[in-house]
Amino acid sequence: MTAFPTRRLRRLRQSPALRRLVAEARLHPAQLILPVFVKEGIHTPQPIASMPGVSQHPLSAVPALVEEAVQAGLGGIMLFGVPAVRDAAGSGAVDPDGILNRAIRAAAEASAGRITVQADLCLDEFTDHGHCGVLDARGRVDNDATLEVYGRMALAQAEAGADILGLSGMMDGQVAACRTALDAAGRSDVVLLAYAAKYASAFYGPFRDAVESTLQGDRRTYQLDAANGREGVAEALADIDEGADIVMVKPAGPYLDVLAEVAAVSAVPVWVYQVSGEYAMIEHAASAGLIDRERAIGESLMGIRRAGGEAILTYWAIEVAGWLRADRGLA
Ligand code: PBG
């Protein structure tokens, strides 16, 4: 029996300098992507009550937002459109003058290649019923009829100047449908980010306020069930087979096991969406004085990096990039 511990794992934790040196995971501003909501018909930013610090922006604000993201050193911005009018077919999504396509055009012009311009490719903001696809005669989401619309939406977004299309609708075959439509139009350059393992989640609640969602019911017939991790991996592998350039796991915190499993088998980059409810939980808990806001934000992001997330969509992107530039570290 030895008088002393042979393994002293505390040794490397004794000073900030040592802890910094042995940190296994790090985060860089280029790994952060800012989601941006652009609303048709407004002239000043409208704060979103459920997401303190986040607003819907007018189209005219897009160039300044792009500039801010460039200055912060972010990897990109992800645009969402909030249209003034919605219909059953989601026609605003494929209209070159639809709010999202106009926002893409404004962002691409302002960016001039300095930052990636990404766009949400889904129908839920554009349909009057709020589902991510079009409905059949019996009111069910019609997978294959939706793929046809997604193909046209992909072309409209590529035409507007998006670098990366975020396929978030969870229809089977959506990556192949968009890839085929783009290839046929000579746009094999467009990057497809597949929201591969997207779970039917209560944590999207504040986002639905942000886009003024009209959804009645839920998305459980197309988004993944929280019980199923293996199925999340299967979704990612299927999307890679269909030609996805990047796959995503979403939400982040409750699905870090899925993230780690996808990261272990993926041959393409694996990204993560830290969603609106994850943001709101920390903001509201911090304003109630229950947790240290900045440490909680840092820890939530470090957990994602440790689990294998290579880039992160987060509503804190600009603020956190500022901390990282000041070399403040995270948690
Ligand atoms: C669908 C979409 C959603 C989110 C991003 N894209 C909502 C949903 O599936 O209901 C949620 C993002 C968030 O909660 O921050 N277009």
Coordinates of C-alpha atoms and ligand atoms in Angstrom, one line a residue:
M1 CA 0.0 0.0 0.0
T2 CA 1.4 3.4 -1.0
A3 CA 1.3 6.3 1.3
F4 CA 0.5 8.7 -1.5
P5 CA -2.0 8.7 -4.4
T6 CA -0.2 7.5 -7.5
R7 CA -2.6 9.3 -9.8
R8 CA -3.0 12.9 -9.0
L9 CA -5.5 14.2 -11.6
R10 CA -5.9 17.4 -9.8
R11 CA -2.3 18.3 -10.7
L12 CA -3.3 19.7 -14.1
R13 CA -6.1 21.7 -12.6
Q14 CA -4.1 23.8 -10.2
S15 CA -3.8 27.0 -12.2
P16 CA -5.6 28.9 -14.9
A17 CA -2.5 28.6 -17.1
L18 CA -2.4 24.8 -16.8
R19 CA -6.1 24.4 -17.3
R20 CA -5.9 26.5 -20.4
L21 CA -3.1 24.4 -21.8
V22 CA -4.8 21.0 -21.2
A23 CA -8.3 22.0 -22.4
E24 CA -9.5 19.3 -24.7
A25 CA -12.1 21.4 -26.4
R26 CA -11.9 24.9 -27.7
L27 CA -14.2 27.3 -29.5
H28 CA -13.3 29.8 -32.2
P29 CA -15.6 32.6 -33.5
A30 CA -15.5 31.0 -37.0
Q31 CA -17.4 28.0 -35.5
L32 CA -20.3 30.2 -34.6
I33 CA -23.3 30.9 -36.8
L34 CA -25.9 33.6 -36.0
P35 CA -29.6 32.9 -36.7
V36 CA -31.4 36.0 -38.0
F37 CA -35.1 36.6 -38.3
V38 CA -36.1 39.0 -41.1
K39 CA -39.7 40.2 -41.1
E40 CA -41.6 41.6 -44.0
G41 CA -43.2 45.0 -43.6
I42 CA -41.5 46.3 -40.4
H43 CA -39.2 49.3 -40.2
T44 CA -37.6 48.9 -36.8
P45 CA -36.5 45.8 -34.9
Q46 CA -39.2 44.1 -32.9
P47 CA -38.0 42.4 -29.8
I48 CA -39.2 38.8 -29.3
A49 CA -40.7 38.6 -25.8
S50 CA -39.8 34.9 -25.2
M51 CA -36.2 35.5 -26.3
P52 CA -34.8 38.4 -24.4
G53 CA -32.1 40.1 -26.5
V54 CA -33.3 38.7 -29.8
S55 CA -35.4 40.7 -32.3
Q56 CA -37.1 40.3 -35.6
H57 CA -35.3 42.6 -38.1
P58 CA -36.5 44.7 -41.0
L59 CA -35.0 43.9 -44.4
S60 CA -33.2 47.2 -44.3
A61 CA -31.2 46.0 -41.3
V62 CA -29.7 43.0 -43.1
P63 CA -26.5 44.8 -44.4
A64 CA -25.6 46.1 -40.9
L65 CA -26.2 42.7 -39.4
V66 CA -24.0 41.1 -41.9
E67 CA -21.3 43.7 -41.2
E68 CA -21.6 43.0 -37.4
A69 CA -21.2 39.2 -38.1
V70 CA -18.2 39.8 -40.3
Q71 CA -16.6 42.1 -37.7
A72 CA -17.3 39.5 -35.0
G73 CA -15.4 36.9 -37.1
L74 CA -18.4 34.5 -37.2
G75 CA -18.6 31.6 -39.6
G76 CA -21.9 32.7 -41.0
I77 CA -25.4 33.9 -40.6
M78 CA -28.6 31.7 -41.0
L79 CA -31.5 33.6 -42.3
F80 CA -35.2 33.0 -41.5
G81 CA -38.0 34.9 -43.2
V82 CA -41.3 36.0 -41.5
P83 CA -43.7 36.8 -44.4
A84 CA -46.7 39.1 -44.2
V85 CA -48.9 36.6 -46.0
R86 CA -49.0 32.8 -46.0
D87 CA -50.9 30.3 -48.0
A88 CA -51.5 26.6 -48.2
A89 CA -48.7 26.0 -50.7
G90 CA -46.1 28.2 -49.0
S91 CA -45.7 30.1 -52.3
G92 CA -43.7 32.9 -50.6
A93 CA -40.8 30.5 -50.3
V94 CA -40.2 30.1 -54.0
D95 CA -41.1 33.6 -55.0
P96 CA -37.9 35.6 -55.8
D97 CA -39.5 38.5 -54.1
G98 CA -40.5 36.5 -51.0
I99 CA -39.0 38.0 -47.8
L100 CA -36.5 35.3 -47.3
N101 CA -35.2 35.4 -50.8
R102 CA -34.9 39.2 -50.6
A103 CA -33.0 38.9 -47.3
I104 CA -30.6 36.4 -48.9
R105 CA -30.0 38.8 -51.8
A106 CA -29.3 41.7 -49.4
A107 CA -27.0 39.6 -47.2
A108 CA -25.1 38.1 -50.1
E109 CA -24.5 41.6 -51.5
A110 CA -23.4 43.0 -48.1
S111 CA -21.2 40.0 -47.5
A112 CA -19.4 40.0 -50.8
G113 CA -17.9 36.6 -49.9
R114 CA -16.6 37.7 -46.5
I115 CA -19.0 35.4 -44.5
T116 CA -21.2 32.5 -45.5
V117 CA -24.8 33.4 -46.1
Q118 CA -27.1 30.5 -45.1
A119 CA -30.8 30.2 -45.5
D120 CA -33.5 28.0 -43.8
L121 CA -35.0 25.8 -46.4
C122 CA -38.4 24.8 -45.0
L123 CA -42.0 25.7 -45.7
D124 CA -43.2 26.2 -42.1
E125 CA -42.8 30.0 -42.2
F126 CA -44.6 30.2 -45.5
T127 CA -47.6 27.9 -45.1
D128 CA -50.9 29.1 -43.5
H129 CA -51.2 25.8 -41.6
G130 CA -47.6 26.1 -40.3
H131 CA -46.4 22.6 -41.3
C132 CA -43.0 22.1 -42.9
G133 CA -44.6 20.7 -46.0
V134 CA -47.7 20.8 -48.1
L135 CA -50.7 18.8 -47.1
D136 CA -52.6 16.1 -49.0
A137 CA -56.3 15.8 -49.4
R138 CA -56.6 14.2 -45.9
G139 CA -54.6 16.9 -44.2
R140 CA -51.4 14.9 -43.8
V141 CA -48.0 16.3 -44.7
D142 CA -47.4 15.0 -48.2
N143 CA -43.7 14.0 -48.3
D144 CA -43.2 13.7 -52.1
A145 CA -45.3 16.7 -53.1
T146 CA -43.2 18.7 -50.6
L147 CA -39.9 17.5 -52.2
E148 CA -40.9 19.1 -55.4
V149 CA -41.5 22.5 -53.7
Y150 CA -38.2 22.1 -51.8
G151 CA -36.4 21.6 -55.1
R152 CA -37.8 24.9 -56.4
M153 CA -37.0 26.6 -53.1
A154 CA -33.4 25.5 -53.3
L155 CA -33.1 27.0 -56.8
A156 CA -34.7 30.3 -55.6
Q157 CA -32.3 30.5 -52.6
A158 CA -29.3 29.7 -54.8
E159 CA -30.3 32.2 -57.3
A160 CA -30.7 34.8 -54.6
G161 CA -27.1 34.1 -53.5
A162 CA -27.2 31.8 -50.6
D163 CA -23.9 29.8 -50.0
I164 CA -25.4 27.2 -47.8
L165 CA -29.0 25.9 -47.7
G166 CA -30.2 24.6 -44.3
L167 CA -32.7 21.8 -45.1
S168 CA -34.8 21.7 -41.9
G169 CA -38.1 20.2 -43.0
M170 CA -37.3 16.5 -42.1
M171 CA -38.9 15.1 -45.3
D172 CA -37.5 11.8 -46.5
G173 CA -35.4 12.4 -49.6
Q174 CA -35.1 16.1 -49.2
V175 CA -31.3 16.2 -49.6
A176 CA -31.4 14.2 -52.9
A177 CA -34.4 16.3 -54.2
C178 CA -32.5 19.6 -53.6
R179 CA -29.2 18.2 -54.9
T180 CA -30.9 16.9 -58.1
A181 CA -32.7 20.2 -58.7
L182 CA -29.5 22.2 -58.1
D183 CA -27.3 19.9 -60.3
A184 CA -29.8 20.1 -63.1
A185 CA -29.7 23.9 -63.0
G186 CA -25.9 23.9 -63.1
R187 CA -25.6 24.8 -59.4
S188 CA -23.5 22.0 -58.1
D189 CA -21.6 24.6 -56.1
V190 CA -24.3 25.1 -53.5
V191 CA -23.6 23.6 -50.1
L192 CA -26.3 21.5 -48.5
L193 CA -26.5 21.5 -44.7
A194 CA -28.9 18.7 -43.7
Y195 CA -30.8 19.1 -40.4
A196 CA -30.4 15.4 -40.3
A197 CA -31.2 14.5 -36.7
K198 CA -33.9 17.0 -35.9
Y199 CA -36.1 16.0 -32.9
A200 CA -39.7 17.0 -32.3
S201 CA -38.9 19.3 -29.4
A202 CA -40.6 21.5 -26.9
F203 CA -37.4 23.6 -27.0
Y204 CA -38.5 25.2 -30.3
G205 CA -41.3 27.0 -28.4
P206 CA -39.8 30.6 -28.4
F207 CA -38.7 30.2 -32.1
R208 CA -42.4 29.7 -33.0
D209 CA -43.0 33.1 -31.5
A210 CA -40.1 34.5 -33.4
V211 CA -41.5 33.4 -36.8
E212 CA -45.1 33.8 -35.7
S213 CA -45.9 30.2 -36.4
T214 CA -49.5 29.3 -37.1
L215 CA -48.9 25.6 -36.4
Q216 CA -51.8 23.7 -34.6
G217 CA -50.7 20.4 -33.2
D218 CA -47.1 19.1 -33.6
R219 CA -44.5 17.8 -36.0
R220 CA -44.2 14.3 -34.7
T221 CA -45.0 12.6 -38.0
Y222 CA -41.8 14.0 -39.5
Q223 CA -39.4 15.1 -36.7
L224 CA -37.6 12.5 -34.6
D225 CA -38.9 11.0 -31.4
A226 CA -36.9 12.0 -28.3
A227 CA -36.6 8.3 -27.4
N228 CA -34.6 7.4 -30.5
G229 CA -30.9 7.8 -30.7
R230 CA -30.1 5.1 -33.3
E231 CA -32.7 6.6 -35.6
G232 CA -30.9 10.0 -35.4
V233 CA -27.7 8.3 -36.6
A234 CA -29.6 6.6 -39.4
E235 CA -31.0 9.9 -40.5
A236 CA -27.5 11.4 -40.7
L237 CA -26.1 8.5 -42.6
A238 CA -29.1 8.6 -45.1
D239 CA -28.5 12.4 -45.6
I240 CA -24.8 11.8 -46.3
D241 CA -25.7 9.1 -48.8
E242 CA -28.0 11.6 -50.5
G243 CA -25.3 14.1 -50.9
A244 CA -25.4 16.3 -47.8
D245 CA -22.1 18.3 -47.3
I246 CA -22.8 18.9 -43.6
V247 CA -25.1 17.2 -41.2
M248 CA -26.7 18.7 -38.1
V249 CA -28.1 17.5 -34.8
K250 CA -30.8 19.7 -33.2
P251 CA -31.6 20.7 -30.4
A252 CA -28.2 20.5 -28.7
G253 CA -28.3 20.0 -24.9
P254 CA -30.8 17.1 -24.6
Y255 CA -29.2 15.3 -27.6
L256 CA -25.5 15.4 -26.9
D257 CA -25.4 11.6 -27.0
V258 CA -26.8 11.6 -30.5
L259 CA -24.3 14.3 -31.5
A260 CA -21.4 12.2 -30.2
E261 CA -22.6 9.1 -32.1
V262 CA -23.1 11.0 -35.3
A263 CA -19.7 12.7 -34.9
A264 CA -18.1 9.3 -34.4
V265 CA -19.4 7.9 -37.8
S266 CA -19.8 11.0 -40.0
A267 CA -17.5 11.5 -42.9
V268 CA -18.7 15.1 -43.2
P269 CA -18.7 18.0 -40.8
V270 CA -21.3 17.8 -37.9
W271 CA -23.0 21.0 -36.8
V272 CA -25.4 21.7 -33.9
Y273 CA -28.3 24.0 -33.4
Q274 CA -28.5 25.4 -29.9
V275 CA -32.2 26.2 -30.2
S276 CA -34.5 29.0 -28.9
G277 CA -35.7 27.2 -25.8
E278 CA -32.1 26.4 -24.7
Y279 CA -31.3 30.1 -25.1
A280 CA -34.5 31.2 -23.3
M281 CA -33.9 28.9 -20.4
I282 CA -30.5 30.3 -19.6
E283 CA -31.6 33.9 -20.2
H284 CA -34.6 33.6 -18.0
A285 CA -32.9 31.7 -15.2
A286 CA -30.1 34.2 -15.2
S287 CA -32.4 37.2 -15.0
A288 CA -34.2 35.5 -12.1
G289 CA -30.7 35.5 -10.4
L290 CA -30.6 31.7 -10.4
I291 CA -27.4 31.1 -12.4
D292 CA -24.3 32.9 -13.6
R293 CA -25.4 33.9 -17.1
E294 CA -22.0 34.0 -18.8
R295 CA -20.7 30.8 -17.2
A296 CA -23.9 29.0 -18.1
I297 CA -23.6 30.1 -21.7
G298 CA -20.0 29.1 -21.9
E299 CA -20.6 25.7 -20.3
S300 CA -23.5 25.0 -22.7
L301 CA -21.3 25.7 -25.7
M302 CA -18.3 23.8 -24.3
G303 CA -20.6 20.7 -23.8
I304 CA -21.5 20.9 -27.5
R305 CA -17.8 21.1 -28.5
R306 CA -16.8 18.3 -26.2
A307 CA -19.5 16.1 -27.7
G308 CA -18.2 16.6 -31.2
G309 CA -20.1 19.6 -32.6
E310 CA -17.8 21.4 -35.0
A311 CA -19.9 24.5 -35.6
I312 CA -22.8 25.9 -33.6
L313 CA -25.8 27.9 -34.5
T314 CA -26.5 30.0 -31.4
Y315 CA -28.3 33.2 -30.6
W316 CA -25.3 34.2 -28.5
A317 CA -22.9 34.0 -31.5
I318 CA -22.0 37.7 -31.6
E319 CA -21.6 38.1 -27.8
V320 CA -19.6 34.9 -27.4
A321 CA -17.3 35.8 -30.4
G322 CA -16.5 39.0 -28.5
W323 CA -15.4 37.0 -25.4
L324 CA -13.3 34.7 -27.5
R325 CA -11.6 37.5 -29.3
A326 CA -10.7 39.0 -25.9
D327 CA -9.3 35.5 -25.0
R328 CA -11.5 35.4 -22.0
G329 CA -12.1 31.7 -22.6
L330 CA -15.6 30.2 -22.0
A331 CA -17.0 28.7 -18.9
Ligands
PBG1 C1 -38.1 24.9 -39.1 C2 -37.2 25.3 -38.0 C3 -37.5 25.4 -36.6 C4 -36.4 25.8 -36.0 C5 -35.4 26.1 -37.0 N1 -35.9 25.7 -38.2 C6 -38.8 25.1 -35.9 C7 -39.5 23.9 -35.9 O1 -39.0 22.8 -36.5 O2 -40.6 23.9 -35.4 C8 -36.2 26.0 -34.5 C9 -35.0 26.8 -34.1 C10 -35.1 27.3 -32.7 O3 -35.9 26.8 -31.9 O4 -34.2 28.1 -32.3 N2 -38.1 25.9 -40.2

